[in-house]
Coordinates of N, CA, C and O in Angstrom, one line a residue:
M1 N 30.5 -56.0 206.8 CA 32.1 -56.4 207.6 C 32.4 -54.6 208.3 O 32.8 -54.7 209.1
K2 N 31.8 -54.3 207.6 CA 32.1 -52.5 208.2 C 30.9 -53.3 210.4 O 31.0 -52.1 211.0
T3 N 30.0 -53.3 210.0 CA 29.3 -54.1 211.0 C 30.3 -54.4 212.2 O 30.0 -54.1 213.6
I4 N 30.6 -55.7 211.4 CA 32.1 -56.5 212.6 C 33.3 -55.3 213.0 O 33.2 -55.5 214.2
K5 N 33.2 -54.6 212.1 CA 34.8 -53.3 212.5 C 34.5 -52.5 213.8 O 35.2 -52.0 214.7
K6 N 32.9 -51.6 212.8 CA 32.7 -51.2 214.8 C 31.6 -51.6 215.3 O 31.6 -51.0 216.5
T7 N 31.0 -52.8 215.6 CA 30.5 -53.2 217.2 C 31.0 -54.4 217.5 O 31.6 -54.5 218.2
I8 N 31.0 -55.4 216.5 CA 31.6 -56.9 217.7 C 32.8 -56.7 217.4 O 33.4 -57.0 218.7
L9 N 33.4 -55.8 217.0 CA 35.0 -56.3 217.6 C 36.0 -55.2 218.6 O 36.4 -56.1 219.1
P10 N 34.9 -54.6 218.9 CA 35.3 -53.3 219.9 C 34.9 -54.0 221.5 O 35.7 -53.8 222.1
I11 N 33.4 -54.1 221.1 CA 33.1 -55.1 221.7 C 33.7 -56.8 222.4 O 33.6 -56.6 224.0
L12 N 34.2 -57.5 221.1 CA 34.9 -58.4 221.9 C 36.6 -57.7 222.9 O 37.1 -58.6 223.5
I13 N 36.9 -57.2 222.2 CA 38.0 -56.7 222.0 C 38.2 -56.7 223.8 O 39.0 -55.6 224.9
A14 N 37.0 -55.4 224.6 CA 36.6 -55.2 225.3 C 36.9 -56.5 226.4 O 36.7 -56.2 227.7
T15 N 35.7 -56.9 225.8 CA 35.5 -58.2 226.3 C 36.8 -59.1 227.1 O 37.1 -59.8 228.3
I16 N 37.4 -59.5 225.9 CA 39.0 -59.7 226.7 C 39.5 -59.1 227.4 O 40.0 -59.9 228.3
W17 N 40.2 -58.1 227.0 CA 40.6 -57.2 228.5 C 39.7 -57.2 230.3 O 40.4 -56.6 230.7
I18 N 38.9 -57.1 229.6 CA 38.2 -57.3 231.1 C 38.0 -58.6 231.8 O 38.4 -59.3 232.5
S19 N 37.8 -59.8 231.0 CA 38.3 -60.8 231.6 C 39.8 -61.3 232.3 O 39.9 -61.5 233.4
I20 N 40.1 -60.6 231.6 CA 42.1 -61.1 231.5 C 42.0 -59.7 233.3 O 43.0 -60.4 233.8
S21 N 41.4 -59.1 233.5 CA 41.5 -57.9 234.2 C 41.5 -58.8 235.7 O 41.8 -58.1 236.2
E22 N 39.6 -59.4 235.3 CA 39.3 -59.5 236.7 C 40.3 -60.7 236.6 O 39.8 -61.1 238.0
F23 N 40.2 -61.5 235.1 CA 40.9 -62.9 236.7 C 42.4 -62.4 237.2 O 42.5 -63.2 238.1
V24 N 43.4 -61.4 236.5 CA 44.1 -61.0 237.1 C 45.0 -61.1 239.1 O 45.0 -60.5 239.8
R25 N 43.5 -59.6 238.2 CA 43.1 -59.0 240.2 C 41.9 -60.1 241.6 O 43.2 -60.4 242.2
N26 N 41.3 -60.8 240.4 CA 40.9 -61.6 241.7 C 41.9 -62.9 242.0 O 41.4 -63.5 243.7
E27 N 42.2 -63.3 241.2 CA 42.7 -64.6 240.6 C 44.3 -64.5 241.5 O 45.3 -66.0 242.1
F28 N 45.0 -63.3 241.2 CA 46.5 -64.0 241.7 C 46.5 -62.2 242.4 O 47.0 -63.0 244.0
L29 N 46.2 -61.0 242.6 CA 46.5 -60.4 243.0 C 45.4 -60.2 244.8 O 46.0 -59.5 245.3
L30 N 44.3 -60.7 244.2 CA 43.1 -60.9 245.4 C 42.4 -61.9 246.0 O 41.8 -62.1 247.0
K31 N 43.6 -62.7 246.0 CA 42.8 -64.4 245.6 C 43.1 -64.5 247.7 O 41.6 -64.9 247.9
S32 N 43.7 -64.0 248.3 CA 43.8 -65.0 249.1 C 42.7 -63.6 250.7 O 42.0 -64.1 251.4
F33 N 42.9 -62.5 249.7 CA 41.4 -61.8 250.8 C 39.5 -62.1 250.3 O 39.3 -63.0 251.6
W34 N 39.7 -62.6 249.4 CA 38.5 -63.6 249.0 C 38.5 -65.5 249.1 O 37.9 -65.2 250.5
T35 N 39.9 -66.1 249.6 CA 40.1 -67.1 250.7 C 39.4 -67.1 251.5 O 39.1 -67.9 252.1
D36 N 40.1 -66.3 252.2 CA 40.4 -66.1 254.0 C 38.6 -65.1 254.4 O 38.4 -66.3 255.5
H37 N 38.1 -64.7 253.6 CA 37.0 -63.8 254.0 C 36.0 -65.0 253.7 O 35.2 -65.5 254.7
Y38 N 36.2 -66.2 252.8 CA 34.5 -67.0 252.3 C 34.9 -68.3 253.6 O 33.7 -68.7 253.7
E39 N 36.4 -68.3 253.6 CA 36.9 -69.5 255.2 C 36.4 -69.3 256.8 O 35.6 -69.5 256.8
S40 N 36.5 -67.7 256.6 CA 35.5 -67.3 258.0 C 34.2 -67.2 258.1 O 33.8 -66.9 258.5
M41 N 34.0 -67.8 256.3 CA 32.4 -67.6 256.5 C 31.6 -69.9 256.2 O 30.5 -69.5 256.5
G42 N 33.0 -70.0 257.1 CA 32.3 -71.4 256.1 C 32.5 -72.0 254.8 O 31.8 -73.3 254.4
L43 N 32.6 -71.3 253.9 CA 32.3 -71.7 252.5 C 34.3 -71.6 251.8 O 34.7 -71.1 252.7
N44 N 33.7 -72.1 250.5 CA 34.7 -72.4 249.8 C 34.9 -70.3 248.8 O 33.7 -71.0 248.6
F45 N 35.6 -69.8 248.3 CA 35.5 -69.1 247.4 C 35.6 -69.8 246.3 O 36.3 -71.1 245.7
P46 N 34.1 -70.1 245.3 CA 34.3 -70.2 244.0 C 34.7 -70.4 243.0 O 35.6 -69.1 242.1
S47 N 35.8 -70.8 242.1 CA 37.0 -71.3 241.1 C 36.1 -72.3 240.5 O 37.5 -73.0 239.3
E48 N 35.6 -72.4 240.5 CA 35.5 -74.4 239.2 C 34.6 -73.3 237.9 O 34.6 -72.1 238.3
P49 N 35.3 -74.4 237.0 CA 35.2 -73.9 235.2 C 33.5 -72.3 235.7 O 34.0 -72.2 234.8
I50 N 32.7 -74.0 236.3 CA 31.6 -73.0 236.2 C 31.6 -70.6 236.2 O 31.0 -69.6 235.4
N51 N 32.8 -71.1 237.6 CA 32.6 -69.3 238.1 C 32.9 -68.8 237.1 O 32.9 -67.7 236.4
G52 N 34.4 -68.5 236.5 CA 34.7 -68.5 235.3 C 34.4 -67.9 234.0 O 34.3 -67.0 233.2
I53 N 33.3 -69.2 233.6 CA 32.5 -68.6 233.0 C 30.8 -67.8 232.9 O 30.9 -66.4 231.8
I54 N 30.8 -67.4 234.3 CA 29.5 -66.3 234.6 C 30.6 -65.8 234.9 O 29.9 -64.2 233.8
W55 N 31.5 -65.3 234.9 CA 32.4 -63.9 235.0 C 32.8 -63.6 233.0 O 32.8 -62.5 233.0
G56 N 33.1 -64.5 232.6 CA 33.0 -64.6 231.0 C 31.7 -63.5 230.9 O 31.6 -62.7 230.1
I57 N 30.7 -64.0 230.9 CA 29.5 -63.4 230.3 C 29.4 -62.3 230.9 O 28.4 -61.3 230.3
W58 N 30.1 -61.9 232.8 CA 29.7 -60.3 233.1 C 30.1 -59.5 231.8 O 30.8 -58.9 231.9
S59 N 31.4 -59.6 231.7 CA 32.6 -59.6 231.1 C 31.5 -58.9 229.3 O 31.9 -57.7 229.7
L60 N 31.2 -59.8 229.0 CA 31.1 -59.6 227.9 C 29.7 -57.7 228.2 O 30.1 -57.7 226.5
C61 N 28.8 -58.9 228.1 CA 27.7 -57.3 229.7 C 27.9 -56.6 229.8 O 28.5 -55.8 229.3
F62 N 29.6 -56.6 230.4 CA 29.9 -55.3 230.7 C 30.3 -54.1 229.8 O 29.9 -53.2 229.2
A63 N 31.1 -55.6 228.9 CA 31.2 -54.6 227.0 C 30.8 -54.0 226.9 O 30.7 -53.1 225.4
I64 N 29.2 -54.8 226.8 CA 28.6 -54.2 225.0 C 27.5 -52.8 226.6 O 27.8 -51.9 225.4
S65 N 27.7 -53.3 227.8 CA 27.2 -51.6 228.1 C 28.5 -50.4 228.0 O 27.3 -49.3 227.8
I66 N 29.4 -51.0 227.9 CA 30.1 -50.3 227.7 C 30.3 -49.6 226.1 O 29.8 -48.0 226.2
Y67 N 30.0 -50.3 225.2 CA 29.8 -49.9 224.1 C 28.3 -49.3 224.3 O 28.4 -48.1 222.9
I68 N 27.7 -48.9 224.6 CA 26.1 -48.1 224.6 C 26.8 -47.2 224.8 O 25.8 -46.2 224.3
F69 N 27.2 -47.5 225.9 CA 27.4 -45.9 226.2 C 28.4 -44.3 226.0 O 27.7 -43.6 226.2
A70 N 29.4 -45.3 225.6 CA 30.7 -45.0 224.6 C 29.7 -43.9 223.4 O 30.1 -43.1 222.8
K71 N 28.3 -44.9 223.1 CA 27.8 -44.6 222.2 C 27.6 -42.7 222.1 O 27.4 -42.0 221.3
K72 N 27.2 -42.4 223.3 CA 26.5 -41.4 223.5 C 27.3 -40.1 224.9 O 27.2 -39.0 224.7
F73 N 28.2 -40.6 225.1 CA 28.7 -40.2 226.2 C 30.5 -39.6 226.1 O 31.4 -40.6 225.1
T74 N 31.4 -38.8 226.7 CA 32.6 -38.9 226.1 C 33.3 -40.0 226.9 O 32.6 -40.8 227.6
L75 N 35.3 -40.0 226.6 CA 35.7 -41.0 227.7 C 35.5 -41.1 228.9 O 35.4 -42.3 229.5
I76 N 35.6 -40.0 229.4 CA 35.4 -39.9 230.7 C 33.7 -39.7 231.5 O 34.1 -41.5 232.5
Q77 N 33.2 -39.6 230.6 CA 31.9 -39.8 231.4 C 31.6 -41.1 231.1 O 30.7 -42.1 232.0
T78 N 31.4 -42.0 229.6 CA 31.8 -43.1 229.6 C 32.2 -44.7 231.1 O 31.4 -45.1 231.2
T79 N 33.5 -43.9 231.1 CA 34.4 -44.7 232.1 C 33.4 -44.6 234.0 O 32.8 -45.9 234.0
F80 N 33.4 -43.3 234.2 CA 32.7 -43.1 235.2 C 31.1 -43.7 235.0 O 30.9 -44.3 236.6
I81 N 30.4 -44.1 234.3 CA 28.9 -44.2 234.5 C 29.1 -46.1 233.7 O 28.3 -46.2 234.6
A82 N 30.0 -46.7 232.9 CA 30.7 -47.9 233.4 C 30.6 -48.4 234.3 O 30.1 -49.4 235.7
W83 N 31.7 -47.5 234.8 CA 32.3 -48.0 236.6 C 31.1 -47.9 238.0 O 31.3 -49.3 238.5
F84 N 30.2 -47.6 237.7 CA 29.1 -47.0 238.9 C 28.2 -48.2 238.2 O 28.1 -49.3 239.1
V85 N 27.6 -48.7 236.8 CA 27.2 -49.4 236.9 C 27.8 -50.9 237.0 O 26.6 -51.3 237.5
G86 N 29.3 -51.2 236.6 CA 29.8 -51.8 236.1 C 29.6 -52.8 238.3 O 29.6 -54.4 238.1
F87 N 30.0 -51.6 239.2 CA 30.9 -51.9 240.3 C 29.9 -51.8 241.8 O 29.9 -52.4 242.6
V88 N 29.9 -50.3 240.8 CA 29.4 -50.4 242.4 C 28.5 -50.9 242.3 O 28.0 -51.3 243.8
F89 N 27.3 -50.8 241.9 CA 26.2 -52.5 242.1 C 26.1 -52.9 242.3 O 25.9 -53.2 243.8
M90 N 27.6 -54.1 242.0 CA 27.9 -55.2 242.5 C 27.9 -54.9 243.8 O 28.2 -56.6 244.7
W91 N 28.9 -54.4 244.5 CA 29.7 -53.9 245.8 C 29.0 -54.1 246.2 O 28.4 -54.5 247.3
L92 N 27.6 -53.3 246.4 CA 26.6 -53.2 247.2 C 25.9 -54.3 247.7 O 25.1 -54.4 248.9
V93 N 25.0 -55.3 246.3 CA 24.7 -56.4 246.7 C 24.7 -57.4 247.7 O 25.1 -57.6 248.8
I94 N 26.4 -57.2 246.7 CA 27.3 -58.4 247.3 C 27.7 -57.6 248.8 O 27.8 -59.1 249.5
G95 N 28.5 -56.8 249.4 CA 27.9 -56.1 250.7 C 27.0 -56.7 251.0 O 27.7 -56.9 252.6
N96 N 25.9 -56.5 250.4 CA 24.7 -56.9 251.2 C 24.4 -58.1 251.7 O 24.3 -58.1 253.2
L97 N 24.9 -59.0 251.3 CA 24.5 -60.9 250.9 C 26.5 -61.2 252.6 O 26.1 -61.8 252.7
N98 N 27.1 -59.7 252.8 CA 28.4 -59.6 253.3 C 29.5 -61.2 252.6 O 30.3 -62.3 253.3
V99 N 29.1 -61.3 251.1 CA 30.6 -62.1 250.7 C 31.3 -61.5 250.7 O 32.4 -61.1 249.5
L100 N 31.5 -59.8 250.0 CA 32.5 -58.8 249.6 C 33.8 -58.8 251.0 O 33.7 -58.1 252.1
P101 N 35.0 -58.9 250.2 CA 36.1 -58.3 251.4 C 35.8 -57.1 251.4 O 36.7 -57.8 250.5
F102 N 35.5 -56.5 252.0 CA 36.1 -55.0 252.1 C 37.0 -54.6 251.7 O 38.0 -53.2 251.5
G103 N 37.9 -55.1 252.9 CA 39.8 -55.2 252.6 C 39.9 -54.8 251.5 O 41.5 -54.9 251.1
I104 N 39.8 -55.7 250.6 CA 39.8 -55.9 249.2 C 39.7 -53.9 248.8 O 40.5 -53.9 247.6
L105 N 38.4 -53.5 248.8 CA 38.1 -52.2 248.2 C 39.8 -50.6 248.0 O 39.3 -50.5 247.0
P106 N 40.0 -50.8 248.9 CA 42.1 -49.8 248.7 C 42.2 -50.4 247.1 O 42.5 -49.6 246.8
F107 N 42.1 -51.9 247.1 CA 43.3 -52.0 246.1 C 41.8 -52.0 244.8 O 42.5 -51.5 243.9
A108 N 40.8 -52.4 244.9 CA 39.5 -52.8 243.8 C 39.0 -51.6 243.0 O 39.0 -52.1 242.4
I109 N 38.9 -50.6 244.2 CA 38.9 -49.4 243.5 C 39.0 -48.7 242.1 O 38.9 -48.0 240.6
P110 N 41.0 -49.1 243.1 CA 41.2 -48.1 241.7 C 41.7 -48.7 240.5 O 41.5 -48.5 239.1
L111 N 42.2 -50.7 240.5 CA 41.4 -51.6 239.7 C 40.5 -51.1 238.5 O 40.4 -51.6 237.4
S112 N 38.9 -50.8 239.5 CA 38.1 -51.5 239.1 C 38.1 -50.4 238.0 O 37.4 -50.7 236.8
I113 N 38.8 -48.6 238.9 CA 38.2 -47.9 237.3 C 39.2 -47.7 236.6 O 38.9 -47.1 235.7
L114 N 40.5 -48.2 236.2 CA 41.3 -48.5 235.6 C 41.0 -49.4 234.8 O 41.0 -49.1 232.9
E115 N 40.0 -50.8 235.2 CA 39.6 -51.9 234.0 C 38.5 -51.2 233.3 O 38.8 -51.0 231.6
A116 N 37.6 -50.0 233.9 CA 36.5 -50.0 232.9 C 37.0 -47.9 232.1 O 36.3 -48.5 230.6
F117 N 37.8 -47.7 232.5 CA 38.5 -46.7 231.4 C 40.0 -47.9 230.6 O 38.9 -46.6 229.2
L118 N 39.7 -49.0 230.5 CA 40.7 -48.7 229.3 C 39.9 -50.0 228.9 O 39.9 -49.5 227.1
A119 N 38.5 -50.8 229.0 CA 38.0 -50.7 228.3 C 37.2 -50.1 227.3 O 36.3 -50.1 226.6
S120 N 36.9 -49.3 228.1 CA 36.2 -47.9 226.9 C 37.0 -47.0 226.6 O 36.6 -46.8 225.3
L121 N 38.1 -46.6 227.1 CA 39.0 -46.6 225.9 C 39.7 -47.1 224.3 O 39.4 -47.1 223.1
I122 N 39.1 -48.8 225.0 CA 39.5 -50.1 223.7 C 38.3 -49.9 222.3 O 38.3 -49.8 221.7
V123 N 37.2 -49.9 223.3 CA 36.0 -48.9 222.0 C 35.9 -48.2 221.9 O 35.7 -48.0 220.5
K124 N 36.1 -47.3 222.3 CA 35.6 -45.6 221.5 C 37.5 -45.6 220.4 O 37.1 -45.1 219.6
K125 N 38.5 -46.1 220.7 CA 39.8 -45.9 219.7 C 38.5 -47.0 218.8 O 39.4 -47.0 217.1
V126 N 39.1 -49.1 218.7 CA 38.2 -49.2 218.1 C 37.4 -48.9 217.1 O 36.8 -49.3 215.8
K127 N 36.1 -48.1 218.2 CA 34.1 -48.2 217.1 C 34.8 -47.0 215.9 O 33.7 -46.7 214.8
I128 N 35.8 -46.1 216.1 CA 35.6 -44.7 215.5 C 36.0 -44.8 215.2 O 37.6 -44.8 215.2

């Protein structure tokens, strides 16, 4: 029971937060950026259920990473390490593939930092 409370619960709650954050940001706030960019490339923006499942797996992996970082680092350190690993690396790859609409970055950067911070805070508060 102690393992569930100190390990699984913070990861699960952080995963839920990250999933909600990603969904709201990409499906409500920035959807037109994504769809316009994909249409300009002759593609459809991936909105099928499989895409949601992959984002759910990504959210779980991101939450697990945050949990691991939080064991060794402070809240601020955890936030920025997680943000760097979770988002900067992803943006480098998808930017290189030319599938990132760079116009979203002024919105996505602060929102992704907030996402990483709140997920880190959840892990720190729930596990300790």
